[in-house]
PDB file of C-alpha atoms in Angstrom:
ATOM      1  CA  MET A  24       8.670 -14.730  39.605  1.00 50.00           C
ATOM      2  CA  LYS A  25      11.627 -15.894  37.449  1.00 48.00           C
ATOM      3  CA  LYS A  26       9.182 -17.208  34.790  1.00 47.00           C
ATOM      4  CA  LEU A  27       7.305 -13.860  34.785  1.00 43.00           C
ATOM      5  CA  LEU A  28      10.587 -11.920  34.386  1.00 38.00           C
ATOM      6  CA  PHE A  29      11.777 -14.300  31.591  1.00 41.00           C
ATOM      7  CA  LEU A  30       8.483 -13.834  29.786  1.00 41.00           C
ATOM      8  CA  LEU A  31       8.673 -10.041  30.079  1.00 40.00           C
ATOM      9  CA  ILE A  32      12.290 -10.076  28.646  1.00 41.00           C
ATOM     10  CA  VAL A  33      11.131 -12.305  25.795  1.00 41.00           C
ATOM     11  CA  VAL A  34       8.196 -10.004  24.966  1.00 44.00           C
ATOM     12  CA  VAL A  35      10.398  -6.881  25.131  1.00 42.00           C
ATOM     13  CA  SER A  36      13.041  -8.415  23.027  1.00 40.00           C
ATOM     14  CA  TRP A  37      10.566  -9.502  20.431  1.00 44.00           C
ATOM     15  CA  LYS A  38       8.909  -6.104  20.347  1.00 44.00           C
ATOM     16  CA  THR A  39      12.181  -4.223  19.929  1.00 43.00           C
ATOM     17  CA  GLY A  40      13.563  -6.725  17.465  1.00 49.00           C
ATOM     18  CA  LEU A  41      11.062  -5.908  14.817  1.00 58.00           C
ATOM     19  CA  ALA A  42      11.235  -2.262  13.903  1.00 64.00           C
ATOM     20  CA  GLN A  43       7.969  -0.437  13.615  1.00 95.00           C
ATOM     21  CA  PHE A  44       7.299   2.216  11.036  1.00 97.00           C
ATOM     22  CA  LYS A  45       4.531   4.560  10.131  1.00 97.00           C
ATOM     23  CA  PRO A  46       3.843   5.429   6.462  1.00 97.00           C
ATOM     24  CA  VAL A  47       3.719   9.256   5.967  1.00 97.00           C
ATOM     25  CA  ASP A  48       2.385  11.348   3.089  1.00 96.00           C
ATOM     26  CA  GLN A  49       5.379  13.753   3.118  1.00 96.00           C
ATOM     27  CA  GLY A  50       7.760  12.275   0.411  1.00 96.00           C
ATOM     28  CA  SER A  51       5.373   9.385  -0.474  1.00 97.00           C
ATOM     29  CA  ALA A  52       3.727   9.008  -3.813  1.00 97.00           C
ATOM     30  CA  ILE A  53       0.808   6.605  -4.538  1.00 98.00           C
ATOM     31  CA  GLN A  54       0.228   6.908  -8.344  1.00 98.00           C
ATOM     32  CA  PHE A  55      -1.522   5.075 -10.991  1.00 98.00           C
ATOM     33  CA  THR A  56      -1.616   5.078 -14.813  1.00 98.00           C
ATOM     34  CA  ILE A  57      -4.605   3.938 -16.917  1.00 96.00           C
ATOM     35  CA  GLN A  58      -5.474   4.386 -20.590  1.00 94.00           C
ATOM     36  CA  ASN A  59      -8.614   6.324 -21.634  1.00 89.00           C
ATOM     37  CA  PHE A  60      -9.285   6.652 -25.401  1.00 88.00           C
ATOM     38  CA  GLY A  61      -5.772   5.211 -25.885  1.00 87.00           C
ATOM     39  CA  PHE A  62      -4.049   7.982 -23.912  1.00 92.00           C
ATOM     40  CA  ASP A  63      -2.323   7.618 -20.525  1.00 95.00           C
ATOM     41  CA  ILE A  64      -4.199   9.210 -17.606  1.00 95.00           C
ATOM     42  CA  ASN A  65      -2.080   9.639 -14.439  1.00 98.00           C
ATOM     43  CA  GLY A  66      -3.471  10.057 -11.027  1.00 97.00           C
ATOM     44  CA  SER A  67      -2.531   9.852  -7.411  1.00 98.00           C
ATOM     45  CA  PHE A  68      -3.822   9.277  -3.866  1.00 98.00           C
ATOM     46  CA  SER A  69      -2.691  10.540  -0.385  1.00 97.00           C
ATOM     47  CA  GLY A  70      -3.899  10.270   3.115  1.00 97.00           C
ATOM     48  CA  LEU A  71      -1.555   7.383   4.181  1.00 97.00           C
ATOM     49  CA  HIS A  72      -2.250   5.570   7.425  1.00 97.00           C
ATOM     50  CA  GLY A  73      -1.130   2.317   8.855  1.00 97.00           C
ATOM     51  CA  ALA A  74       1.691   0.351  10.361  1.00 97.00           C
ATOM     52  CA  ILE A  75       4.708  -1.374   8.872  1.00 98.00           C
ATOM     53  CA  ASN A  76       6.910  -3.875  10.777  1.00 97.00           C
ATOM     54  CA  PHE A  77      10.058  -4.478   8.771  1.00 97.00           C
ATOM     55  CA  ASP A  78      13.454  -5.991   9.395  1.00 96.00           C
ATOM     56  CA  PRO A  79      15.552  -6.580   6.222  1.00 95.00           C
ATOM     57  CA  GLN A  80      17.476  -9.249   7.989  1.00 94.00           C
ATOM     58  CA  ASN A  81      14.334 -11.228   8.821  1.00 96.00           C
ATOM     59  CA  PRO A  82      11.682 -10.423   6.019  1.00 97.00           C
ATOM     60  CA  ALA A  83       9.474 -13.270   7.010  1.00 96.00           C
ATOM     61  CA  THR A  84       8.498 -11.413  10.156  1.00 97.00           C
ATOM     62  CA  ALA A  85       7.597  -8.292   8.212  1.00 97.00           C
ATOM     63  CA  THR A  86       4.013  -7.009   8.066  1.00 98.00           C
ATOM     64  CA  PHE A  87       2.502  -4.140   6.080  1.00 98.00           C
ATOM     65  CA  ASP A  88      -1.006  -2.866   6.813  1.00 98.00           C
ATOM     66  CA  VAL A  89      -1.419   0.503   4.978  1.00 98.00           C
ATOM     67  CA  ASP A  90      -4.434   2.425   3.631  1.00 98.00           C
ATOM     68  CA  ILE A  91      -5.060   5.585   1.801  1.00 98.00           C
ATOM     69  CA  ASP A  92      -7.913   8.150   1.569  1.00 98.00           C
ATOM     70  CA  ALA A  93      -9.974   7.279  -1.619  1.00 98.00           C
ATOM     71  CA  ASN A  94     -11.469  10.853  -1.481  1.00 98.00           C
ATOM     72  CA  THR A  95      -7.910  12.240  -2.261  1.00 98.00           C
ATOM     73  CA  ILE A  96      -7.890  10.913  -5.879  1.00 98.00           C
ATOM     74  CA  ASN A  97      -6.287  13.510  -8.088  1.00 98.00           C
ATOM     75  CA  THR A  98      -5.954  13.271 -11.901  1.00 97.00           C
ATOM     76  CA  ASP A  99      -5.408  17.086 -12.289  1.00 97.00           C
ATOM     77  CA  ASN A 100      -9.058  17.325 -13.627  1.00 96.00           C
ATOM     78  CA  SER A 101     -11.558  18.281 -10.932  1.00 97.00           C
ATOM     79  CA  THR A 102     -14.577  17.236 -13.013  1.00 96.00           C
ATOM     80  CA  ARG A 103     -13.098  13.779 -13.644  1.00 94.00           C
ATOM     81  CA  ASP A 104     -12.016  13.508  -9.989  1.00 97.00           C
ATOM     82  CA  SER A 105     -15.509  14.268  -8.735  1.00 97.00           C
ATOM     83  CA  HIS A 106     -16.891  11.599 -11.154  1.00 94.00           C
ATOM     84  CA  LEU A 107     -14.294   9.049  -9.869  1.00 95.00           C
ATOM     85  CA  ARG A 108     -15.388   9.709  -6.380  1.00 97.00           C
ATOM     86  CA  GLY A 109     -19.006   8.797  -7.163  1.00 96.00           C
ATOM     87  CA  GLU A 110     -20.863   5.519  -6.835  1.00 94.00           C
ATOM     88  CA  ASP A 111     -19.847   4.129 -10.278  1.00 91.00           C
ATOM     89  CA  TYR A 112     -16.178   4.347  -9.465  1.00 95.00           C
ATOM     90  CA  PHE A 113     -14.666   4.591  -5.935  1.00 96.00           C
ATOM     91  CA  ASP A 114     -17.964   5.396  -4.026  1.00 97.00           C
ATOM     92  CA  VAL A 115     -15.902   7.240  -1.425  1.00 98.00           C
ATOM     93  CA  LYS A 116     -18.945   8.022   0.792  1.00 98.00           C
ATOM     94  CA  LYS A 117     -19.531   4.316   1.482  1.00 98.00           C
ATOM     95  CA  HIS A 118     -15.883   3.174   0.956  1.00 98.00           C
ATOM     96  CA  PRO A 119     -13.471   5.873   2.134  1.00 98.00           C
ATOM     97  CA  ARG A 120     -10.361   3.813   2.402  1.00 98.00           C
ATOM     98  CA  ILE A 121      -8.252   1.660   0.121  1.00 98.00           C
ATOM     99  CA  ARG A 122      -6.253  -0.991   1.975  1.00 98.00           C
ATOM    100  CA  LEU A 123      -3.129  -2.905   1.183  1.00 98.00           C
ATOM    101  CA  MET A 124      -2.172  -5.681   3.704  1.00 98.00           C
ATOM    102  CA  SER A 125       0.607  -8.216   3.545  1.00 98.00           C
ATOM    103  CA  THR A 126       0.170 -11.866   4.190  1.00 98.00           C
ATOM    104  CA  LYS A 127       3.809 -12.739   3.388  1.00 98.00           C
ATOM    105  CA  ILE A 128       7.041 -11.010   2.789  1.00 98.00           C
ATOM    106  CA  SER A 129       9.927 -12.960   1.163  1.00 98.00           C
ATOM    107  CA  ALA A 130      13.458 -12.159   0.235  1.00 97.00           C
ATOM    108  CA  THR A 131      14.433 -12.460  -3.485  1.00 97.00           C
ATOM    109  CA  ASP A 132      17.826 -13.118  -4.947  1.00 96.00           C
ATOM    110  CA  LYS A 133      18.411  -9.397  -5.398  1.00 97.00           C
ATOM    111  CA  LYS A 134      19.774  -7.174  -2.607  1.00 95.00           C
ATOM    112  CA  ASP A 135      17.183  -5.023  -0.807  1.00 96.00           C
ATOM    113  CA  VAL A 136      14.417  -6.507  -3.051  1.00 98.00           C
ATOM    114  CA  TYR A 137      11.424  -8.468  -1.589  1.00 98.00           C
ATOM    115  CA  LEU A 138       8.361 -10.112  -2.717  1.00 98.00           C
ATOM    116  CA  PHE A 139       5.067  -8.724  -1.296  1.00 98.00           C
ATOM    117  CA  THR A 140       2.103 -11.044  -1.167  1.00 98.00           C
ATOM    118  CA  GLY A 141      -1.012  -9.816   0.347  1.00 98.00           C
ATOM    119  CA  LYS A 142      -4.538  -8.393  -0.078  1.00 98.00           C
ATOM    120  CA  LEU A 143      -5.836  -5.170  -1.753  1.00 98.00           C
ATOM    121  CA  THR A 144      -9.318  -4.053  -0.671  1.00 98.00           C
ATOM    122  CA  ILE A 145     -11.190  -1.498  -2.802  1.00 98.00           C
ATOM    123  CA  LYS A 146     -14.941  -0.924  -2.223  1.00 97.00           C
ATOM    124  CA  ASN A 147     -15.239  -3.905   0.173  1.00 95.00           C
ATOM    125  CA  THR A 148     -13.759  -6.160  -2.492  1.00 97.00           C
ATOM    126  CA  THR A 149     -10.509  -7.862  -1.518  1.00 98.00           C
ATOM    127  CA  LYS A 150      -8.165  -9.474  -4.059  1.00 98.00           C
ATOM    128  CA  ASP A 151      -4.766 -11.222  -3.825  1.00 98.00           C
ATOM    129  CA  VAL A 152      -1.829  -9.088  -5.032  1.00 98.00           C
ATOM    130  CA  SER A 153       1.826 -10.019  -5.337  1.00 98.00           C
ATOM    131  CA  PHE A 154       4.714  -7.727  -6.568  1.00 98.00           C
ATOM    132  CA  GLN A 155       8.351  -7.158  -5.969  1.00 98.00           C
ATOM    133  CA  PHE A 156       9.428  -4.086  -3.931  1.00 98.00           C
ATOM    134  CA  GLN A 157      12.681  -2.421  -3.095  1.00 98.00           C
ATOM    135  CA  SER A 158      13.565  -1.133   0.311  1.00 98.00           C
ATOM    136  CA  VAL A 159      15.947   1.791   0.594  1.00 97.00           C
ATOM    137  CA  GLN A 160      17.015   2.645   4.139  1.00 96.00           C
ATOM    138  CA  SER A 161      17.123   6.206   5.457  1.00 93.00           C
ATOM    139  CA  THR A 162      18.263   7.646   8.698  1.00 91.00           C
ATOM    140  CA  ASP A 163      14.868   7.529  10.265  1.00 93.00           C
ATOM    141  CA  GLY A 164      13.061   4.753   8.324  1.00 96.00           C
ATOM    142  CA  TYR A 165      12.723   3.455   4.768  1.00 97.00           C
ATOM    143  CA  LEU A 166      11.528   4.177   1.357  1.00 98.00           C
ATOM    144  CA  PHE A 167       9.603   1.223  -0.180  1.00 98.00           C
ATOM    145  CA  LYS A 168       9.203   1.259  -3.984  1.00 98.00           C
ATOM    146  CA  GLY A 169       7.045  -1.149  -6.000  1.00 98.00           C
ATOM    147  CA  THR A 170       4.725  -1.430  -9.008  1.00 98.00           C
ATOM    148  CA  PHE A 171       1.889  -3.730  -9.723  1.00 98.00           C
ATOM    149  CA  THR A 172      -1.064  -4.117 -12.034  1.00 98.00           C
ATOM    150  CA  ILE A 173      -4.725  -4.649 -11.318  1.00 98.00           C
ATOM    151  CA  LYS A 174      -7.987  -4.919 -13.057  1.00 96.00           C
ATOM    152  CA  ARG A 175     -10.301  -2.221 -12.008  1.00 95.00           C
ATOM    153  CA  LYS A 176     -13.478  -4.206 -12.815  1.00 94.00           C
ATOM    154  CA  ASP A 177     -12.367  -6.948 -10.319  1.00 96.00           C
ATOM    155  CA  PHE A 178     -13.057  -4.295  -7.647  1.00 96.00           C
ATOM    156  CA  ASP A 179     -16.255  -2.983  -9.282  1.00 94.00           C
ATOM    157  CA  VAL A 180     -14.629   0.304 -10.185  1.00 94.00           C
ATOM    158  CA  GLY A 181     -16.344   1.803 -13.233  1.00 88.00           C
ATOM    159  CA  GLY A 182     -18.381  -0.073 -15.796  1.00 73.00           C
ATOM    160  CA  THR A 183     -17.941  -0.527 -19.380  1.00 70.00           C
ATOM    161  CA  SER A 184     -16.378   2.564 -20.830  1.00 76.00           C
ATOM    162  CA  THR A 185     -13.503   3.957 -22.827  1.00 84.00           C
ATOM    163  CA  ILE A 186     -11.196   3.384 -19.897  1.00 90.00           C
ATOM    164  CA  SER A 187      -8.895   0.333 -19.878  1.00 94.00           C
ATOM    165  CA  ASN A 188      -9.630  -2.397 -17.411  1.00 94.00           C
ATOM    166  CA  GLU A 189      -5.992  -2.661 -16.459  1.00 96.00           C
ATOM    167  CA  LEU A 190      -4.167   0.021 -14.542  1.00 96.00           C
ATOM    168  CA  GLU A 191      -0.629   0.173 -13.145  1.00 98.00           C
ATOM    169  CA  VAL A 192      -0.072   1.235  -9.503  1.00 98.00           C
ATOM    170  CA  HIS A 193       3.271   2.819  -8.556  1.00 98.00           C
ATOM    171  CA  LEU A 194       4.157   2.932  -4.796  1.00 98.00           C
ATOM    172  CA  ASN A 195       6.919   5.100  -3.290  1.00 98.00           C
ATOM    173  CA  ILE A 196       6.098   4.894   0.385  1.00 98.00           C
ATOM    174  CA  VAL A 197       8.152   6.833   2.934  1.00 97.00           C
ATOM    175  CA  ALA A 198       7.982   5.080   6.356  1.00 98.00           C
ATOM    176  CA  LYS A 199       9.385   6.768   9.450  1.00 97.00           C
ATOM    177  CA  LYS A 200      10.028   5.043  12.884  1.00 95.00           C
ATOM    178  CA  ALA A 201       6.902   5.061  14.882  1.00 89.00           C
ATOM    179  CA  GLN A 202       6.999   7.044  18.089  1.00 81.00           C
ATOM    180  CA  SER A 203       6.601   4.958  21.318  1.00 65.00           C
TER     181      SER A 203
END
């Protein structure tokens, strides 16, 4: 009985020691910038889901598993957005979610700045990504800010065209304490 009680205390302590957060759309921004004919085209996504476990005192225990709704792509041009939802680009009917999952979170030498190492999945293609991000604590969670660059062709998004292969992704993710 003592062993069972001890095990229960350890599990509860571990569970409460690592704060759990839920990413929310309100206040969040998932944006990208890509060049087309030499001009910057900006766009965004929404439809955040997932779970974030984060303790700034122990970043090695942190995990991020977040996805967005690919159908929510918005470039302020409905014709272009419909084209981007199609098979040649995001193929949202077959691949409705874009997922970012950490494999390692590390502290850096800067206060409240961490290194995200993980996997990005677009259209069933998964690639390694790594970027620095900043955490800003709020009363009920965190704001996580980071920027990274990917090559769209690595994910079979779009073919040869006037659009640049590289695009920059800007994350400002609001995460609130998950309800028990």
